[in-house]
Tab-separated table of C-alpha atoms in Angstrom:
chain	number	residue	atom	x	y	z
B	138	MET	CA	70.654	-12.848	-10.025
B	139	LYS	CA	68.966	-11.176	-12.978
B	140	ASN	CA	67.867	-14.561	-14.312
B	141	ARG	CA	66.415	-15.460	-10.929
B	142	ILE	CA	64.495	-12.117	-10.746
B	143	LEU	CA	63.280	-12.593	-14.321
B	144	ALA	CA	62.055	-16.099	-13.478
B	145	VAL	CA	60.173	-14.792	-10.442
B	146	LEU	CA	58.549	-12.013	-12.479
B	147	MET	CA	57.512	-14.455	-15.194
B	148	GLY	CA	56.071	-16.755	-12.542
B	149	LEU	CA	54.035	-13.883	-11.059
B	150	ALA	CA	52.808	-12.892	-14.497
B	151	LEU	CA	51.666	-16.458	-15.153
B	152	VAL	CA	49.800	-16.572	-11.829
B	153	LEU	CA	48.043	-13.268	-12.605
B	154	MET	CA	47.043	-14.506	-16.058
B	155	LEU	CA	45.592	-17.718	-14.622
B	156	SER	CA	43.702	-15.775	-11.923
B	157	ALA	CA	42.230	-13.431	-14.538
B	158	CYS	CA	41.061	-16.339	-16.641
B	159	ALA	CA	39.502	-18.059	-13.637
B	160	SER	CA	37.585	-14.929	-12.588
B	161	GLN	CA	35.967	-14.367	-15.969
B	162	PRO	CA	32.280	-15.360	-16.027
B	163	GLU	CA	31.263	-18.313	-18.078
B	164	PRO	CA	29.559	-17.446	-21.340
B	165	VAL	CA	25.779	-17.685	-21.271
B	166	SER	CA	24.593	-20.710	-23.176
B	167	ASP	CA	21.839	-20.441	-25.751
B	168	ASP	CA	20.106	-23.127	-23.711
B	169	SER	CA	19.794	-20.833	-20.640
B	170	PRO	CA	16.228	-20.507	-19.363
B	171	ASP	CA	14.226	-17.439	-20.391
B	172	PHE	CA	13.060	-15.453	-17.362
B	173	ASP	CA	10.860	-12.969	-19.262
B	174	VAL	CA	7.522	-12.569	-17.491
B	175	VAL	CA	4.548	-12.813	-19.811
B	176	SER	CA	1.202	-11.482	-18.628
B	177	PRO	CA	-1.636	-14.013	-18.760
B	178	TYR	CA	-3.975	-11.189	-19.797
B	179	THR	CA	-4.531	-9.256	-23.003
B	180	VAL	CA	-6.024	-5.786	-22.636
B	181	ILE	CA	-8.881	-5.382	-25.114
B	182	GLU	CA	-9.995	-1.917	-24.103
B	183	HIS	CA	-9.785	0.535	-21.207
B	184	LYS	CA	-11.315	3.802	-20.098
B	185	ASN	CA	-8.822	5.925	-22.053
B	186	THR	CA	-8.724	3.864	-25.254
B	187	GLN	CA	-10.970	6.180	-27.253
B	188	PHE	CA	-8.815	9.163	-26.271
B	189	GLY	CA	-5.541	7.448	-27.127
B	190	ALA	CA	-4.343	8.049	-23.559
B	191	PRO	CA	-2.406	5.546	-21.401
B	192	ILE	CA	-3.397	3.725	-18.234
B	193	PRO	CA	-2.897	6.155	-15.309
B	194	PRO	CA	0.061	5.284	-13.059
B	195	TRP	CA	-1.989	5.466	-9.844
B	196	THR	CA	-3.701	2.173	-10.771
B	197	PHE	CA	-0.442	0.239	-10.302
B	198	THR	CA	1.426	2.460	-7.823
B	199	ALA	CA	1.590	1.511	-4.139
B	200	ILE	CA	-0.431	3.629	-1.722
B	201	GLY	CA	2.664	4.526	0.275
B	202	ALA	CA	4.332	5.948	-2.821
B	203	LEU	CA	1.207	7.853	-3.868
B	204	GLU	CA	0.853	9.491	-0.457
B	205	THR	CA	4.311	11.064	-0.857
B	206	GLU	CA	3.211	12.970	-3.975
B	207	ALA	CA	2.584	16.700	-3.589
B	208	ARG	CA	-0.954	16.487	-4.996
B	209	PHE	CA	-1.981	14.227	-2.085
B	210	GLU	CA	-0.378	16.264	0.682
B	211	GLY	CA	-2.464	16.223	3.845
B	212	MET	CA	-4.499	13.203	2.732
B	213	TYR	CA	-4.756	9.486	3.348
B	214	LEU	CA	-5.444	7.362	0.261
B	215	TYR	CA	-7.470	4.206	-0.218
B	216	LYS	CA	-7.452	2.202	-3.435
B	217	PHE	CA	-9.971	-0.478	-4.379
B	218	GLU	CA	-10.052	-3.135	-7.078
B	219	ARG	CA	-12.959	-5.301	-8.208
B	220	ILE	CA	-13.222	-7.856	-11.011
B	221	GLY	CA	-16.344	-9.056	-12.774
B	222	GLN	CA	-18.105	-9.594	-16.087
B	223	ASP	CA	-20.336	-6.528	-15.797
B	224	LEU	CA	-18.752	-3.079	-15.539
B	225	ASN	CA	-21.763	-1.402	-13.949
B	226	GLY	CA	-21.975	-4.216	-11.405
B	227	VAL	CA	-18.374	-4.011	-10.231
B	228	ARG	CA	-18.509	-0.207	-10.229
B	229	THR	CA	-21.629	-0.194	-8.047
B	230	LEU	CA	-20.182	-2.719	-5.594
B	231	ALA	CA	-16.908	-0.820	-5.314
B	232	ASP	CA	-18.389	2.655	-4.941
B	233	THR	CA	-21.401	1.757	-2.821
B	234	PHE	CA	-20.155	-0.967	-0.505
B	235	ASP	CA	-16.360	-1.056	-0.596
B	236	ALA	CA	-15.631	2.609	0.041
B	237	ALA	CA	-17.340	3.299	3.371
B	238	SER	CA	-16.774	-0.062	5.086
B	239	THR	CA	-13.232	-0.682	3.856
B	240	ILE	CA	-12.021	2.847	4.593
B	241	ALA	CA	-13.280	2.410	8.164
B	242	GLN	CA	-11.447	-0.918	8.420
B	243	GLU	CA	-8.267	0.574	6.946
B	244	ILE	CA	-8.295	3.479	9.401
B	245	ASN	CA	-8.747	1.033	12.265
B	246	PHE	CA	-5.907	-1.121	10.932
B	247	ARG	CA	-3.562	1.874	10.668
B	248	VAL	CA	-4.446	2.903	14.214
B	249	GLN	CA	-3.554	-0.567	15.506
B	250	GLN	CA	-0.297	-0.612	13.529
B	251	LYS	CA	0.644	2.789	14.938
B	252	PHE	CA	0.030	1.636	18.489
B	253	ALA	CA	1.829	-1.681	17.933
B	254	GLY	CA	4.944	0.206	16.844
B	255	ALA	CA	4.925	2.504	19.879
B	256	GLU	CA	6.895	1.880	23.055
B	257	VAL	CA	4.359	1.362	25.836
B	258	GLY	CA	6.099	-1.350	27.822
B	259	ASP	CA	3.860	-3.550	29.951
B	260	ASN	CA	1.458	-0.786	30.910
B	261	ASP	CA	-1.886	-2.558	31.190
B	262	PHE	CA	-3.752	0.702	31.670
B	263	VAL	CA	-2.480	2.085	28.358
B	264	GLU	CA	-3.284	-1.121	26.472
B	265	THR	CA	-6.768	-1.347	27.962
B	266	TYR	CA	-7.445	2.303	27.186
B	267	PHE	CA	-6.261	1.811	23.618
B	268	GLU	CA	-8.503	-1.217	23.149
B	269	ASN	CA	-11.466	0.947	24.128
B	270	VAL	CA	-10.378	3.582	21.595
B	271	VAL	CA	-10.274	0.928	18.866
B	272	ARG	CA	-13.773	-0.210	19.809
B	273	VAL	CA	-15.110	3.323	19.478
B	274	LEU	CA	-13.404	3.804	16.110
B	275	ALA	CA	-14.840	0.519	14.851
B	276	ASP	CA	-18.340	1.869	15.497
B	277	ALA	CA	-17.619	5.380	14.232
B	278	ARG	CA	-19.302	6.649	11.099
B	279	ILE	CA	-16.599	7.616	8.618
B	280	SER	CA	-17.370	10.689	6.529
B	281	GLY	CA	-15.396	13.176	4.501
B	282	PHE	CA	-13.911	10.710	2.034
B	283	ARG	CA	-14.083	11.535	-1.671
B	284	LYS	CA	-13.481	9.601	-4.859
B	285	TYR	CA	-10.424	11.074	-6.541
B	286	ASP	CA	-10.534	8.977	-9.702
B	287	ASP	CA	-11.604	5.656	-11.170
B	288	PHE	CA	-10.480	3.525	-14.068
B	289	TRP	CA	-11.520	0.310	-15.768
B	290	ILE	CA	-9.842	-2.251	-17.995
B	291	PHE	CA	-11.553	-4.826	-20.190
B	292	ARG	CA	-9.248	-7.782	-20.623
B	293	LEU	CA	-9.026	-11.360	-21.888
B	294	ASP	CA	-7.721	-14.118	-19.653
B	295	ASN	CA	-5.572	-16.103	-22.081
B	296	ARG	CA	-5.660	-19.149	-19.803
B	297	THR	CA	-9.445	-19.494	-19.742
B	298	ASP	CA	-10.535	-17.347	-22.740
B	299	GLU	CA	-12.835	-15.450	-20.361
B	300	GLU	CA	-13.368	-11.715	-20.751
B	301	GLU	CA	-13.673	-9.597	-17.622
B	302	TYR	CA	-13.586	-6.060	-16.311
B	303	ILE	CA	-11.225	-4.895	-13.612
B	304	TYR	CA	-12.357	-1.696	-11.921
B	305	TYR	CA	-10.062	0.565	-9.880
B	306	SER	CA	-11.124	3.432	-7.638
B	307	LEU	CA	-9.009	5.837	-5.602
B	308	TYR	CA	-10.427	7.636	-2.567
B	309	THR	CA	-8.971	10.399	-0.415
B	310	ILE	CA	-9.753	11.584	3.085
B	311	ASP	CA	-8.210	14.579	4.819
B	312	LYS	CA	-5.776	13.673	7.582
B	313	GLU	CA	-7.461	16.323	9.739
B	314	GLU	CA	-10.732	14.371	9.531
B	315	VAL	CA	-9.030	11.150	10.649
B	316	ASP	CA	-7.180	12.985	13.427
B	317	ARG	CA	-10.526	14.394	14.606
B	318	LEU	CA	-12.056	10.904	14.739
B	319	ILE	CA	-9.117	9.569	16.741
B	320	GLU	CA	-9.222	12.498	19.176
B	321	GLU	CA	-12.956	12.026	19.711
B	322	ALA	CA	-12.377	8.336	20.410
B	323	ILE	CA	-9.654	9.197	22.923
B	324	THR	CA	-11.502	11.954	24.779
B	325	GLY	CA	-14.736	9.965	24.717
B	326	GLN	CA	-13.335	7.409	27.138
B	327	PRO	CA	-14.162	7.998	30.829
B	328	VAL	CA	-11.193	8.970	32.990
B	329	GLU	CA	-11.745	8.425	36.697
B	330	THR	CA	-8.333	7.600	38.132
B	331	GLU	CA	-4.829	8.972	37.848
B	332	GLU	CA	-3.735	5.816	36.018
B	333	GLU	CA	-6.501	6.263	33.452
B	334	GLN	CA	-5.543	9.918	33.008
B	335	THR	CA	-1.940	8.906	32.373
B	336	ALA	CA	-3.065	6.227	29.898
B	337	GLN	CA	-5.195	8.751	28.007
B	338	GLU	CA	-2.289	11.184	27.674
B	339	ARG	CA	0.065	8.403	26.547
B	340	VAL	CA	-2.354	7.252	23.840
B	341	ARG	CA	-2.846	10.855	22.709
B	342	GLU	CA	0.933	11.336	22.451
B	343	ILE	CA	1.240	8.253	20.254
B	344	PHE	CA	-1.192	9.664	17.696
B	345	GLU	CA	-0.114	13.326	17.817
B	346	ALA	CA	1.852	12.942	14.574
B	347	GLY	CA	-1.016	11.179	12.783
B	348	LEU	CA	-1.079	7.669	11.378
């Protein structure tokens, strides 16, 4: 009996040893491909080079992550990026043309996203009322935005040997200002029937918590 038990135990031990060997990962060969990502650009200089300071994190941080920071509480953020051979040229285009028009477009886009995510069912009155609100916002003059910071990098494209500037700018606008614009667009729509009144209140409810 003891011999039979011993044989069973030895058999189990052998099975466990074989299972352990089979589960071990195969050693990585020296011929394995290298997945290191190499940037095609070489930074020659940037705005903080002369001060020995690094590139600010906001230039490569997503807007959603930035808006959670305490310093931006109560604000919406808009970040712009332009590339060109002349620093003054890209700066002028970004600050003069990009800011006002793109912020207006971004606000409109956020408004549409907010409405798209709301539960309105098949209420045609609500959808029609909202479309009129969007039209008013598209024509609204956006004010109150401010440039929080800007940054530039002068870099070499190693693929083409071309040198270029990349200019970043970060703008803020108070959420209260955006909420005011949305409320004006909502209340500015004529309400003549009970259905239109209900649609107005439903649209207002959707945007009570902001964008």
